[in-house]
CSV table of C-alpha atoms and ligand atoms in Angstrom, one decimal:
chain,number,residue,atom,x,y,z
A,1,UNK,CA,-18.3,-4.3,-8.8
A,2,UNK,CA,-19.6,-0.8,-8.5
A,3,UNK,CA,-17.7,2.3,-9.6
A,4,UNK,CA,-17.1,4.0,-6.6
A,5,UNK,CA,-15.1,1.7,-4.7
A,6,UNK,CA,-11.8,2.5,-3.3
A,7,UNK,CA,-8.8,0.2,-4.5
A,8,UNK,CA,-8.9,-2.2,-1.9
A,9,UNK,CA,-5.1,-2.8,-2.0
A,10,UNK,CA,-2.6,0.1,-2.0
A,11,UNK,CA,0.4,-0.2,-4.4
A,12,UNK,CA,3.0,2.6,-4.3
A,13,UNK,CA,4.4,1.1,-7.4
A,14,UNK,CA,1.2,0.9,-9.6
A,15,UNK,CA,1.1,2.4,-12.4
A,16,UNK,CA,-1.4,6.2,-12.9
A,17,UNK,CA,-3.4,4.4,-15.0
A,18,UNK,CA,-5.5,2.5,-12.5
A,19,UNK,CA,-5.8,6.2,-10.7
A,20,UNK,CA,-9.6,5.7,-9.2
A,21,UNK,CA,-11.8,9.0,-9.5
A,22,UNK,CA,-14.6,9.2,-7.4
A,23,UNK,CA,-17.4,11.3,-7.0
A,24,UNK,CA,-17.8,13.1,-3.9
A,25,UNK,CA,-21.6,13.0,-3.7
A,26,UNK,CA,-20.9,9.5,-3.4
A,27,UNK,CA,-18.4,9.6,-1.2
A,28,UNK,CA,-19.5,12.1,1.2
A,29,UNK,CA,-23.1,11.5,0.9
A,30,UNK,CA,-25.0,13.3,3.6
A,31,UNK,CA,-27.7,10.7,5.0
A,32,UNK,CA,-27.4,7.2,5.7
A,33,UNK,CA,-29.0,4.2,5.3
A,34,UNK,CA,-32.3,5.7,6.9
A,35,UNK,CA,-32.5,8.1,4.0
A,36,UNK,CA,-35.3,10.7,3.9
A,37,UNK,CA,-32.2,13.4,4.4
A,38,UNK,CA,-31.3,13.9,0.7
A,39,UNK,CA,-32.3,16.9,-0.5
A,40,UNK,CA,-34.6,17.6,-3.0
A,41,UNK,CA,-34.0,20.7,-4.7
A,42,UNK,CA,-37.1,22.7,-5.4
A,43,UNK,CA,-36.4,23.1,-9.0
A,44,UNK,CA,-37.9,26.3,-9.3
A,45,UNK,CA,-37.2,29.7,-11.6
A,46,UNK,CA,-33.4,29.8,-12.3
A,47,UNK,CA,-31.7,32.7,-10.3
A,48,UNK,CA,-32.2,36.1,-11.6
A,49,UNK,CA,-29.4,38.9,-12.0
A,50,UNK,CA,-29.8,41.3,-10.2
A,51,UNK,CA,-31.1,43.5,-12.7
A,52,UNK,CA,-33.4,41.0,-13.9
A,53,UNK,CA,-31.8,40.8,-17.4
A,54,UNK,CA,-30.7,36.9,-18.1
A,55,UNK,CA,-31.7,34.5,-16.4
A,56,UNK,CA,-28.0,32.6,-14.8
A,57,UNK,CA,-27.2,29.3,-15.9
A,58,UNK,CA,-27.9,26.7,-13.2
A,59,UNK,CA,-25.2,25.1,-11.1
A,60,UNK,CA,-23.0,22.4,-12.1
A,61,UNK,CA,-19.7,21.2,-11.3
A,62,UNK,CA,-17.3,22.5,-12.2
A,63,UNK,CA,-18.1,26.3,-12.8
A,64,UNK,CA,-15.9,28.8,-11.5
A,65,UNK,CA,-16.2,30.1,-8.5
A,66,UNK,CA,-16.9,33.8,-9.9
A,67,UNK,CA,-19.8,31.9,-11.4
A,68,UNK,CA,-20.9,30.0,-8.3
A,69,UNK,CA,-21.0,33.0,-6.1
A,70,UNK,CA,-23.6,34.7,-8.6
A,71,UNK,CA,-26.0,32.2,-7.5
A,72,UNK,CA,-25.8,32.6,-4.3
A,73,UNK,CA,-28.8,35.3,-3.2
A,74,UNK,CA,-27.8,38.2,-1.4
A,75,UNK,CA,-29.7,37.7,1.7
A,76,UNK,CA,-28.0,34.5,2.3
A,77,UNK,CA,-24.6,35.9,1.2
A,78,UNK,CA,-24.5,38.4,3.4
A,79,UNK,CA,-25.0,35.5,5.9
A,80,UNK,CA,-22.6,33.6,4.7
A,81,UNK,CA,-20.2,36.2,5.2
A,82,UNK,CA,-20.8,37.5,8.8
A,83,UNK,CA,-20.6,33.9,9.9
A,84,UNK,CA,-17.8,33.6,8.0
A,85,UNK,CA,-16.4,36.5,9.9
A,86,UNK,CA,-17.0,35.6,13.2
A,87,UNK,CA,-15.2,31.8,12.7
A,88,UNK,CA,-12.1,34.3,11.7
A,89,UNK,CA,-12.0,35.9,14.6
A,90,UNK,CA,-13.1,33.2,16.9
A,91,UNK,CA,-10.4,30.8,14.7
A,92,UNK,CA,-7.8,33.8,15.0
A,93,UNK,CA,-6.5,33.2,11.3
A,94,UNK,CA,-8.6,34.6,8.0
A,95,UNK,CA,-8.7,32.4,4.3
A,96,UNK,CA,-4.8,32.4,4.2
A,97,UNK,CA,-3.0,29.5,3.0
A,98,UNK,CA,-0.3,29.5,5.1
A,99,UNK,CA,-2.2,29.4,7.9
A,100,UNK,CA,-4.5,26.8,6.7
A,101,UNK,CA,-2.1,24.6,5.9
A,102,UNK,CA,-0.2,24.9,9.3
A,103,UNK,CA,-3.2,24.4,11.2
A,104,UNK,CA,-4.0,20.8,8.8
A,105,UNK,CA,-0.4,20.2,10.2
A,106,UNK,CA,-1.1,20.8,13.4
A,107,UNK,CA,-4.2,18.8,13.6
A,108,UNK,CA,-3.0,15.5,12.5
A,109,UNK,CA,0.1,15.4,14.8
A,110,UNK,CA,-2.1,17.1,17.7
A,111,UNK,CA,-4.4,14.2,17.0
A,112,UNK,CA,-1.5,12.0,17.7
A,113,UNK,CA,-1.2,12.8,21.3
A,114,UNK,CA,-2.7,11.0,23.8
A,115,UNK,CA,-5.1,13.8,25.4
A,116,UNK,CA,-6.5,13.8,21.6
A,117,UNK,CA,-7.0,10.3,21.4
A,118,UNK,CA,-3.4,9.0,20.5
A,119,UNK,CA,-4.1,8.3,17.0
A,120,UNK,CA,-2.3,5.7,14.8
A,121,UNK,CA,-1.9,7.7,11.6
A,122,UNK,CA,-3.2,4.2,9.4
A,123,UNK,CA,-4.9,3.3,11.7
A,124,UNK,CA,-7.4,0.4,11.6
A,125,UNK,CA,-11.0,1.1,11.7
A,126,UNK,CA,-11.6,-2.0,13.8
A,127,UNK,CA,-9.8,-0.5,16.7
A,128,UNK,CA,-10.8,3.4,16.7
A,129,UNK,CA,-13.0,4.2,19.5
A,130,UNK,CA,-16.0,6.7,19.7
A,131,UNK,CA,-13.7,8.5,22.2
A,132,UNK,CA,-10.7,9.0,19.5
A,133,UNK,CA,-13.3,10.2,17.1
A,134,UNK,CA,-14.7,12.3,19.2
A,135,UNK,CA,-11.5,13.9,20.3
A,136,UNK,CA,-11.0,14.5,16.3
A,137,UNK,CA,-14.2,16.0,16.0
A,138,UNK,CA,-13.6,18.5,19.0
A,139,UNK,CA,-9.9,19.4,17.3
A,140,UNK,CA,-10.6,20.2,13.9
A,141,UNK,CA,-13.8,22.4,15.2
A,142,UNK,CA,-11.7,23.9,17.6
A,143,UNK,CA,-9.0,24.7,15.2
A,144,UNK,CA,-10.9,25.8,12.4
A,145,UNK,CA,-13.9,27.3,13.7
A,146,UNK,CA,-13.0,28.4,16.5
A,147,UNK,CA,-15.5,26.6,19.1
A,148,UNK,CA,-18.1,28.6,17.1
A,149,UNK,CA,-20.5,25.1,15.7
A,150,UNK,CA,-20.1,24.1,19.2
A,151,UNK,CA,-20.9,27.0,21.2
A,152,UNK,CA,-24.1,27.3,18.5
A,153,UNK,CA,-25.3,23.4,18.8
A,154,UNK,CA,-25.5,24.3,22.8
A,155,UNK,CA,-26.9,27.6,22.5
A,156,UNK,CA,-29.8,26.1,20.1
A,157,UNK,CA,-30.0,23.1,22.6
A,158,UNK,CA,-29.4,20.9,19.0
A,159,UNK,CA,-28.4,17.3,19.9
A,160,UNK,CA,-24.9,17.3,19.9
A,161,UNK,CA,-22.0,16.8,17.4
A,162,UNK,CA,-21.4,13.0,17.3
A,163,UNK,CA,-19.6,10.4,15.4
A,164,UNK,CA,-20.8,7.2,14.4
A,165,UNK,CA,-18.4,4.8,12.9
A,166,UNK,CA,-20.7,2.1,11.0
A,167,UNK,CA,-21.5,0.2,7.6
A,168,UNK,CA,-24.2,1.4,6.0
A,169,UNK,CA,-25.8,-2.1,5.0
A,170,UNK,CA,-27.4,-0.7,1.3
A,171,UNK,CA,-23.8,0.2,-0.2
A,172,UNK,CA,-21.4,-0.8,2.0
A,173,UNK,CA,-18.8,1.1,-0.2
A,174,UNK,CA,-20.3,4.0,-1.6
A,175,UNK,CA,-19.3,7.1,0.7
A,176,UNK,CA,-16.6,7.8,3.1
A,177,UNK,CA,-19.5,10.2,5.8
A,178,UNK,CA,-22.2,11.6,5.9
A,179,UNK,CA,-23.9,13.8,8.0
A,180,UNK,CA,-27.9,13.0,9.4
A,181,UNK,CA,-30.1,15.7,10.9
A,182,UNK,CA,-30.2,14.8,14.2
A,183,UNK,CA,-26.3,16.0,14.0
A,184,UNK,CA,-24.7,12.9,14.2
A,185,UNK,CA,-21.6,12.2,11.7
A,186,UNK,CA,-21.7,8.4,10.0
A,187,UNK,CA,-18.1,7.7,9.3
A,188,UNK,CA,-18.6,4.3,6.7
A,189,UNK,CA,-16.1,1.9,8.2
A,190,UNK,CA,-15.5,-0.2,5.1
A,191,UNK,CA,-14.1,3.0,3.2
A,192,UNK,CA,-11.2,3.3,5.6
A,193,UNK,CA,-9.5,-0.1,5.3
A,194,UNK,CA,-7.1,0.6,2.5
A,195,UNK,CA,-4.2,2.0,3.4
A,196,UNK,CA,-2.8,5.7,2.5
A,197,UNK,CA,1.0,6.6,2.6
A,198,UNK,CA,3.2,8.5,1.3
A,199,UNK,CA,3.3,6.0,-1.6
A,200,UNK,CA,-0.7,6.1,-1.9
A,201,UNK,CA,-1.5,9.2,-1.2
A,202,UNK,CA,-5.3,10.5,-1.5
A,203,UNK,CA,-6.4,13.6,-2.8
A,204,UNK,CA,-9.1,15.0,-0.9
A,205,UNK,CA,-10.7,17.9,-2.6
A,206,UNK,CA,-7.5,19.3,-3.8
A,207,UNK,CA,-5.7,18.4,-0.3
A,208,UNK,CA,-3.1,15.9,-0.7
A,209,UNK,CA,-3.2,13.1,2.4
A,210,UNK,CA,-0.3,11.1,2.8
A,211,UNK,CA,-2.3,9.2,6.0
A,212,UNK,CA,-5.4,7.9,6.8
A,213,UNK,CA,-5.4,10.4,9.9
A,214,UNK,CA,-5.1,13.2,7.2
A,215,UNK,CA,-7.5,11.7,4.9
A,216,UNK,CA,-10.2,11.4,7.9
A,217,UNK,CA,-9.0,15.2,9.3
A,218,UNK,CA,-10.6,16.5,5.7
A,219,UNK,CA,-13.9,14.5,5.4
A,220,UNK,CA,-14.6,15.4,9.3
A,221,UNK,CA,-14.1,18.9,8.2
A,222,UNK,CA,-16.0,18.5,5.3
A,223,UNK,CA,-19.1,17.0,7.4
A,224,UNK,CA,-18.4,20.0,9.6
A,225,UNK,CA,-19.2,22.2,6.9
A,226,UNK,CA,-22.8,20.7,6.0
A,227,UNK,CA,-23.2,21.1,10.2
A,228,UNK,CA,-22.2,25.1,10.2
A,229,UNK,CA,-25.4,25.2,7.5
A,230,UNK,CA,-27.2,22.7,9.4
A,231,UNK,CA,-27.4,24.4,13.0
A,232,UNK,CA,-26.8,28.3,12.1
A,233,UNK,CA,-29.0,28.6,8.7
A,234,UNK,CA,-31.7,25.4,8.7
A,235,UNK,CA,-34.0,27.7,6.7
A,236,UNK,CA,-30.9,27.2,3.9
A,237,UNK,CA,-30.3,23.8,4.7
A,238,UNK,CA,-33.8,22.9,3.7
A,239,UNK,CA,-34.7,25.0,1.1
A,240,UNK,CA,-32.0,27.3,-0.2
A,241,UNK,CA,-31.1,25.8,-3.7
A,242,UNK,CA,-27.9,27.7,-3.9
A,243,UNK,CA,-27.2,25.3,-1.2
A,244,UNK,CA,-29.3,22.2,-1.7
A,245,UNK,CA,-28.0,21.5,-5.5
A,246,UNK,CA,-25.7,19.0,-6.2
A,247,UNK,CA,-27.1,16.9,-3.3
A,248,UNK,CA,-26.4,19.9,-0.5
A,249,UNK,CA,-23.3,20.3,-2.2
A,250,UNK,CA,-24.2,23.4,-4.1
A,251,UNK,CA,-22.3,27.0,-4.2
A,252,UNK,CA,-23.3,27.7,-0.3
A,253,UNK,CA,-21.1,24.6,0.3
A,254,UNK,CA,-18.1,25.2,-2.2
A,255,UNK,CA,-17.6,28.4,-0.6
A,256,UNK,CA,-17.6,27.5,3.2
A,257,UNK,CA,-15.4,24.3,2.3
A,258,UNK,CA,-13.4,26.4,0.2
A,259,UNK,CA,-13.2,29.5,2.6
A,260,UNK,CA,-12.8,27.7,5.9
A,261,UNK,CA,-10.8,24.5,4.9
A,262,UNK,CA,-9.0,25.1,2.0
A,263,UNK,CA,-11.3,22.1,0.3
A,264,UNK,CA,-11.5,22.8,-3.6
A,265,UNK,CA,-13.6,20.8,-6.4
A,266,UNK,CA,-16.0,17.3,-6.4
A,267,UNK,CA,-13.6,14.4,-6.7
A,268,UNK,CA,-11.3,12.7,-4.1
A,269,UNK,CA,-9.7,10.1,-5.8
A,270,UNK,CA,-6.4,8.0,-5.2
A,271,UNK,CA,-3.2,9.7,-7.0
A,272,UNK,CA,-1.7,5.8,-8.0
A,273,UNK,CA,-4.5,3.2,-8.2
A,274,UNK,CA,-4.4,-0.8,-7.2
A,275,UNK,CA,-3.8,-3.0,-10.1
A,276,UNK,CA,-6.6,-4.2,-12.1
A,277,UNK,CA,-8.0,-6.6,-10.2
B,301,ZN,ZN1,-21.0,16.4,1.7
């Protein structure tokens, strides 16, 4: 069996060992089955400091984020950071984690009520409608960027933010979303069988879900950052390699995932794995 499948049966009791870690490029691969949306990096002259001394070392995983940032060029940065202004304001609440964390809060039990699509925290993939994840869509946005990717994707007359929940037929398994060009969100149905509970929780980039509902919240928001890039900056979405390494999952993306929700690191992974087997 491949290496980046889920445990397909949750077991509270099992033992750490059979913890699953898995990559998010994987996971949260932008494209789908149609491919031609991976990016290929240019590969051109490392970044330069600004003095023009040493070359920096390339991106990788794992390097700080004091590293990360340098690689990120100054026109873009400065960017980076107005927009990320504006989704304060518009959002009403700055990179606090307080406030982060209340508004993950708020956004799974929201998503509970029925004007949000009544969601069954473990819910079954089989029975979520394109109206439920919809309704999730709209409330994360809402709540953490304030209406600001919507407002844009209308202003820009870009096809609109929509969720497709599917199997991709080449690896059924391998990622949990992805996001195509034509803005539409895949949501891989077969990676959201397995149960998540307080007993199996899932670490999502550093955010611990104790529900599928939770777990779903953080990839929609990830896919929402790989939007933001798409529809305000398609200039760095196609070309920007401080964005575009690391399958679009370079130092333009750890900062916005970091900044905006409080998403840290590569690996989502289960905290107590299925039994061998
Ligand atoms: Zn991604």
């Amino acid at each position: 069996m491949g290496g980046h499948r889920l445990p397909a049966v949750a077991t509270g009791a099992a033992a750490a060992a059979g913890v699953a870690a898995l990559a998010l490029a994987w996971l949260l691969r932008r494209g789908t089955a149609q491919g031609g949306v991976r990016s290929s990096t240019s590969g051109g002259a490392k970044a330069k400091r600004p003095d023009g001394t040493a070359p920096l070392k390339p991106y990788h995983r794992g390097m700080r984020e004091r590293e990360y940032l340098r690689l990120i060029p100054e026109a873009e940065m400065r960017q980076l950071r107005s927009l990320l202004r504006r989704v304060y304001a518009a959002r009403g609440w700055a990179d606090d984690v307080g406030a982060r964390e209340a508004a993950w809060e708020a956004v799974v039990a929201a998503a509970q009520e029925p004007h949000n699509g009544a969601w069954d925290p473990s819910f079954s993939p089989d029975t979520v409608s394109s109206q439920q994840l919809q309704s999730l869509l709209a409330l994360i946005e809402r709540t953490f960027l304030g209406g600001l990717l919507s407002d844009r994707v209308r202003d820009a007359k870009r096809p609109p933010l929509t969720i497709k929940l599917g199997v991709d037929r080449n690896d059924p398994y391998s990622w949990l979303s992805g996001l195509n060009d034509d803005n539409i969100i895949f949501v891989n149905k077969n990676r959201w069988r397995d149960e998540i509970s307080d007993g199996n929780p899932m670490n999502f980039e550093g955010a611990i879900c104790r529900s599928k509902l939770e777990a779903l919240a953080h990839a929609l928001g990830h896919e929402l950052v790989h939007a933001l890039v798409l529809n305000f900056f398609p200039a760095m979405d196609a070309r920007c390699e401080a964005y575009t390494a690391d399958d679009k999952h370079g130092p333009v993306f750890m900062l916005l995932n970091k900044r905006l929700f409080g998403h840290v690191g590569h690996a989502s992974h289960r905290l107590f794995g299925a039994p061998p087997g």
